[in-house]
């Protein structure tokens, strides 16, 4: 279990990760780090750092680095006029969402600045040129279909054999939530034959790479 103080910090941070799913995310990342030691981890979609605390704590426990990838301009569903818009993350100088200061403050509060490296940019572009294998990959980026598909295509091959791919907001029932993570990430991962599901907690799916 994650350190209780870090868990409190995660839960006090803006974001969308339920506590039980965050705990499962931490445990999956720790298992991945032990199964494939010395390989670093990547989180796609960090927002203000809520989920990053759980994954960062796991990376620190495993002695590796977590690269937190986000453009920090907010996903489609975070924009003005959408359900998950939060005007407190809008930069008054530009009128645009900028979650990077919130993310940085969260990492400072949690004491994870030596473990977590913020990588600011477009996930698909960064993933396409990524050069190292990963023990753990967590995809929780934009939930538009094209964005979700691009995240999967850019990153999934970097997961090492016996490493873990974790996917957030996987809903098989359309009435429960958007379908992009399910149809554009989860189903392609399973149908590829390269990943096998090992656990499900709420909308979090944990898959291990088997070939």
Short mmCIF file of C-alpha atoms in Angstrom, two decimals:
data_model
loop_
_atom_site.label_atom_id
_atom_site.label_comp_id
_atom_site.label_asym_id
_atom_site.label_seq_id
_atom_site.Cartn_x
_atom_site.Cartn_y
_atom_site.Cartn_z
CA UNK A 1 0.00 0.00 0.00
CA UNK A 2 1.17 3.52 -0.77
CA UNK A 3 2.45 5.63 2.12
CA UNK A 4 -0.64 7.13 3.84
CA UNK A 5 0.73 10.67 3.65
CA UNK A 6 1.25 10.38 -0.10
CA UNK A 7 -2.22 8.93 -0.47
CA UNK A 8 -3.66 11.94 1.32
CA UNK A 9 -1.77 14.26 -0.99
CA UNK A 10 -3.08 12.38 -4.05
CA UNK A 11 -6.65 12.56 -2.82
CA UNK A 12 -6.32 16.29 -2.11
CA UNK A 13 -5.11 16.95 -5.66
CA UNK A 14 -7.42 17.96 -8.52
CA UNK A 15 -8.11 15.01 -10.76
CA UNK A 16 -10.35 12.11 -11.65
CA UNK A 17 -8.70 9.02 -10.13
CA UNK A 18 -10.91 7.31 -7.51
CA UNK A 19 -9.01 6.16 -4.41
CA UNK A 20 -9.50 2.44 -4.92
CA UNK A 21 -8.33 2.70 -8.52
CA UNK A 22 -5.32 4.75 -7.44
CA UNK A 23 -4.38 2.08 -4.91
CA UNK A 24 -4.70 -0.60 -7.60
CA UNK A 25 -2.58 1.54 -9.94
CA UNK A 26 0.18 1.78 -7.32
CA UNK A 27 0.15 -1.96 -6.71
CA UNK A 28 0.25 -2.74 -10.45
CA UNK A 29 3.19 -0.38 -10.97
CA UNK A 30 5.12 -1.91 -8.08
CA UNK A 31 4.53 -5.41 -9.45
CA UNK A 32 5.68 -4.29 -12.88
CA UNK A 33 8.81 -2.71 -11.44
CA UNK A 34 9.66 -5.94 -9.67
CA UNK A 35 8.90 -8.12 -12.70
CA UNK A 36 11.00 -6.01 -15.04
CA UNK A 37 13.59 -4.34 -12.79
CA UNK A 38 15.59 -1.27 -13.77
CA UNK A 39 13.24 -0.17 -16.56
CA UNK A 40 11.56 3.21 -16.20
CA UNK A 41 7.84 4.02 -16.29
CA UNK A 42 5.62 6.38 -18.30
CA UNK A 43 2.32 8.02 -17.49
CA UNK A 44 0.39 9.49 -20.42
CA UNK A 45 -1.94 12.18 -19.08
CA UNK A 46 -1.00 13.71 -15.73
CA UNK A 47 -3.31 16.74 -15.39
CA UNK A 48 -2.53 18.17 -11.93
CA UNK A 49 -0.63 15.11 -10.71
CA UNK A 50 -3.24 13.16 -8.76
CA UNK A 51 -2.56 9.77 -10.38
CA UNK A 52 1.12 10.71 -10.73
CA UNK A 53 1.53 10.55 -6.96
CA UNK A 54 0.46 6.89 -6.93
CA UNK A 55 2.62 5.92 -9.92
CA UNK A 56 5.53 8.10 -8.80
CA UNK A 57 5.51 6.48 -5.37
CA UNK A 58 5.68 3.08 -7.06
CA UNK A 59 8.55 4.22 -9.30
CA UNK A 60 10.46 5.48 -6.28
CA UNK A 61 9.89 2.19 -4.46
CA UNK A 62 11.34 0.39 -7.49
CA UNK A 63 14.28 2.76 -7.88
CA UNK A 64 13.33 3.98 -11.35
CA UNK A 65 12.12 7.19 -12.99
CA UNK A 66 8.55 8.02 -13.94
CA UNK A 67 8.19 10.19 -17.05
CA UNK A 68 4.90 12.09 -16.78
CA UNK A 69 3.81 13.03 -20.31
CA UNK A 70 1.22 15.78 -20.79
CA UNK A 71 0.85 18.95 -22.86
CA UNK A 72 -0.91 20.48 -19.82
CA UNK A 73 -3.45 22.27 -21.97
CA UNK A 74 -6.29 20.03 -20.82
CA UNK A 75 -8.03 17.25 -22.72
CA UNK A 76 -11.08 17.85 -24.91
CA UNK A 77 -13.44 17.07 -22.04
CA UNK A 78 -11.65 19.61 -19.81
CA UNK A 79 -12.26 22.59 -22.10
CA UNK A 80 -14.71 25.41 -21.46
CA UNK A 81 -18.30 24.33 -22.06
CA UNK A 82 -17.58 20.65 -21.40
CA UNK A 83 -18.58 18.61 -18.36
CA UNK A 84 -15.13 18.48 -16.73
CA UNK A 85 -14.17 22.13 -17.16
CA UNK A 86 -12.53 23.73 -14.10
CA UNK A 87 -11.91 27.46 -14.39
CA UNK A 88 -9.37 27.39 -11.56
CA UNK A 89 -6.79 25.80 -13.88
CA UNK A 90 -7.16 28.53 -16.50
CA UNK A 91 -4.18 30.86 -16.80
CA UNK A 92 -5.65 34.38 -16.47
CA UNK A 93 -2.87 35.80 -18.64
CA UNK A 94 -3.73 33.63 -21.64
CA UNK A 95 -7.29 32.49 -20.95
CA UNK A 96 -6.16 28.91 -21.61
CA UNK A 97 -5.88 25.86 -19.38
CA UNK A 98 -2.41 25.37 -17.95
CA UNK A 99 -2.14 22.56 -15.42
CA UNK A 100 1.67 22.48 -15.30
CA UNK A 101 1.98 24.80 -12.26
CA UNK A 102 -0.51 22.62 -10.37
CA UNK A 103 1.37 19.48 -11.39
CA UNK A 104 4.69 20.95 -10.30
CA UNK A 105 3.27 21.98 -6.94
CA UNK A 106 1.86 18.48 -6.40
CA UNK A 107 5.22 16.86 -7.09
CA UNK A 108 6.90 19.28 -4.69
CA UNK A 109 4.35 18.61 -1.94
CA UNK A 110 4.70 14.87 -2.39
CA UNK A 111 8.51 14.96 -2.38
CA UNK A 112 8.63 13.14 -5.73
CA UNK A 113 10.63 15.69 -7.73
CA UNK A 114 13.69 13.41 -7.77
CA UNK A 115 11.64 10.52 -9.17
CA UNK A 116 9.13 12.14 -11.53
CA UNK A 117 10.19 13.95 -14.68
CA UNK A 118 7.60 16.14 -16.39
CA UNK A 119 7.70 15.71 -20.17
CA UNK A 120 5.66 18.51 -21.70
CA UNK A 121 4.45 17.92 -25.23
CA UNK A 122 2.19 15.93 -27.50
CA UNK A 123 2.00 12.32 -26.32
CA UNK A 124 1.75 10.73 -29.76
CA UNK A 125 4.74 12.68 -31.08
CA UNK A 126 6.85 11.88 -28.03
CA UNK A 127 5.88 8.21 -28.04
CA UNK A 128 6.72 7.80 -31.70
CA UNK A 129 10.36 8.72 -31.03
CA UNK A 130 10.71 7.15 -27.58
CA UNK A 131 13.88 5.05 -27.39
CA UNK A 132 13.66 2.91 -24.24
CA UNK A 133 11.62 -0.05 -23.05
CA UNK A 134 9.26 0.43 -20.11
CA UNK A 135 8.30 -1.69 -17.15
CA UNK A 136 5.02 0.18 -16.75
CA UNK A 137 2.86 2.31 -19.03
CA UNK A 138 -0.26 4.07 -17.79
CA UNK A 139 -2.50 5.63 -20.47
CA UNK A 140 -4.97 8.22 -19.20
CA UNK A 141 -4.70 10.95 -21.81
CA UNK A 142 -7.32 12.57 -24.01
CA UNK A 143 -10.51 10.57 -24.44
CA UNK A 144 -11.31 11.55 -28.01
CA UNK A 145 -11.13 8.53 -30.30
CA UNK A 146 -8.27 9.79 -32.48
CA UNK A 147 -6.24 10.88 -29.48
CA UNK A 148 -6.75 7.60 -27.61
CA UNK A 149 -5.87 5.59 -30.71
CA UNK A 150 -2.75 7.68 -31.30
CA UNK A 151 -1.61 7.22 -27.68
CA UNK A 152 -1.96 3.46 -27.93
CA UNK A 153 -0.17 3.21 -31.27
CA UNK A 154 2.66 5.48 -30.15
CA UNK A 155 3.36 3.85 -26.80
CA UNK A 156 2.26 0.23 -26.42
CA UNK A 157 5.24 -1.34 -28.20
CA UNK A 158 7.56 0.24 -25.63
CA UNK A 159 6.19 -2.00 -22.87
CA UNK A 160 8.73 -4.74 -22.19
CA UNK A 161 7.86 -8.43 -22.02
CA UNK A 162 6.29 -9.05 -18.58
CA UNK A 163 5.78 -5.30 -18.24
CA UNK A 164 2.39 -3.75 -17.59
CA UNK A 165 -0.02 -1.58 -19.57
CA UNK A 166 -2.64 0.11 -17.36
CA UNK A 167 -5.61 1.89 -18.94
CA UNK A 168 -7.99 4.26 -17.17
CA UNK A 169 -11.66 4.98 -17.89
CA UNK A 170 -12.40 1.67 -19.58
CA UNK A 171 -16.19 1.37 -19.80
CA UNK A 172 -17.79 -1.50 -21.67
CA UNK A 173 -21.24 0.05 -21.17
CA UNK A 174 -21.68 3.34 -23.10
CA UNK A 175 -24.07 4.60 -20.43
CA UNK A 176 -21.25 4.45 -17.87
CA UNK A 177 -18.75 6.57 -19.80
CA UNK A 178 -17.01 7.35 -23.07
CA UNK A 179 -15.92 4.45 -25.23
CA UNK A 180 -12.58 5.66 -26.61
CA UNK A 181 -10.30 4.07 -23.97
CA UNK A 182 -12.22 0.80 -24.29
CA UNK A 183 -12.49 0.64 -28.07
CA UNK A 184 -9.28 2.40 -29.10
CA UNK A 185 -6.85 1.16 -26.42
CA UNK A 186 -8.15 -1.80 -24.42
CA UNK A 187 -9.67 -3.84 -27.26
CA UNK A 188 -6.71 -3.34 -29.64
CA UNK A 189 -4.31 -4.35 -26.86
CA UNK A 190 -6.22 -7.57 -26.17
CA UNK A 191 -6.83 -8.41 -29.84
CA UNK A 192 -3.14 -7.94 -30.62
CA UNK A 193 -2.37 -11.05 -28.55
CA UNK A 194 0.48 -9.15 -26.92
CA UNK A 195 -1.36 -8.31 -23.71
CA UNK A 196 -3.45 -10.26 -21.20
CA UNK A 197 -5.74 -8.69 -18.64
CA UNK A 198 -4.73 -9.47 -15.07
CA UNK A 199 -6.99 -7.21 -13.02
CA UNK A 200 -9.89 -4.77 -13.15
CA UNK A 201 -10.70 -2.21 -10.47
CA UNK A 202 -13.53 0.15 -11.32
CA UNK A 203 -12.62 1.59 -14.72
CA UNK A 204 -8.92 0.69 -14.38
CA UNK A 205 -7.69 -2.25 -16.44
CA UNK A 206 -4.26 -3.78 -15.88
CA UNK A 207 -2.72 -5.83 -18.67
CA UNK A 208 0.59 -7.67 -18.74
CA UNK A 209 2.64 -8.01 -21.92
CA UNK A 210 2.93 -11.70 -22.79
CA UNK A 211 4.69 -11.58 -26.18
#
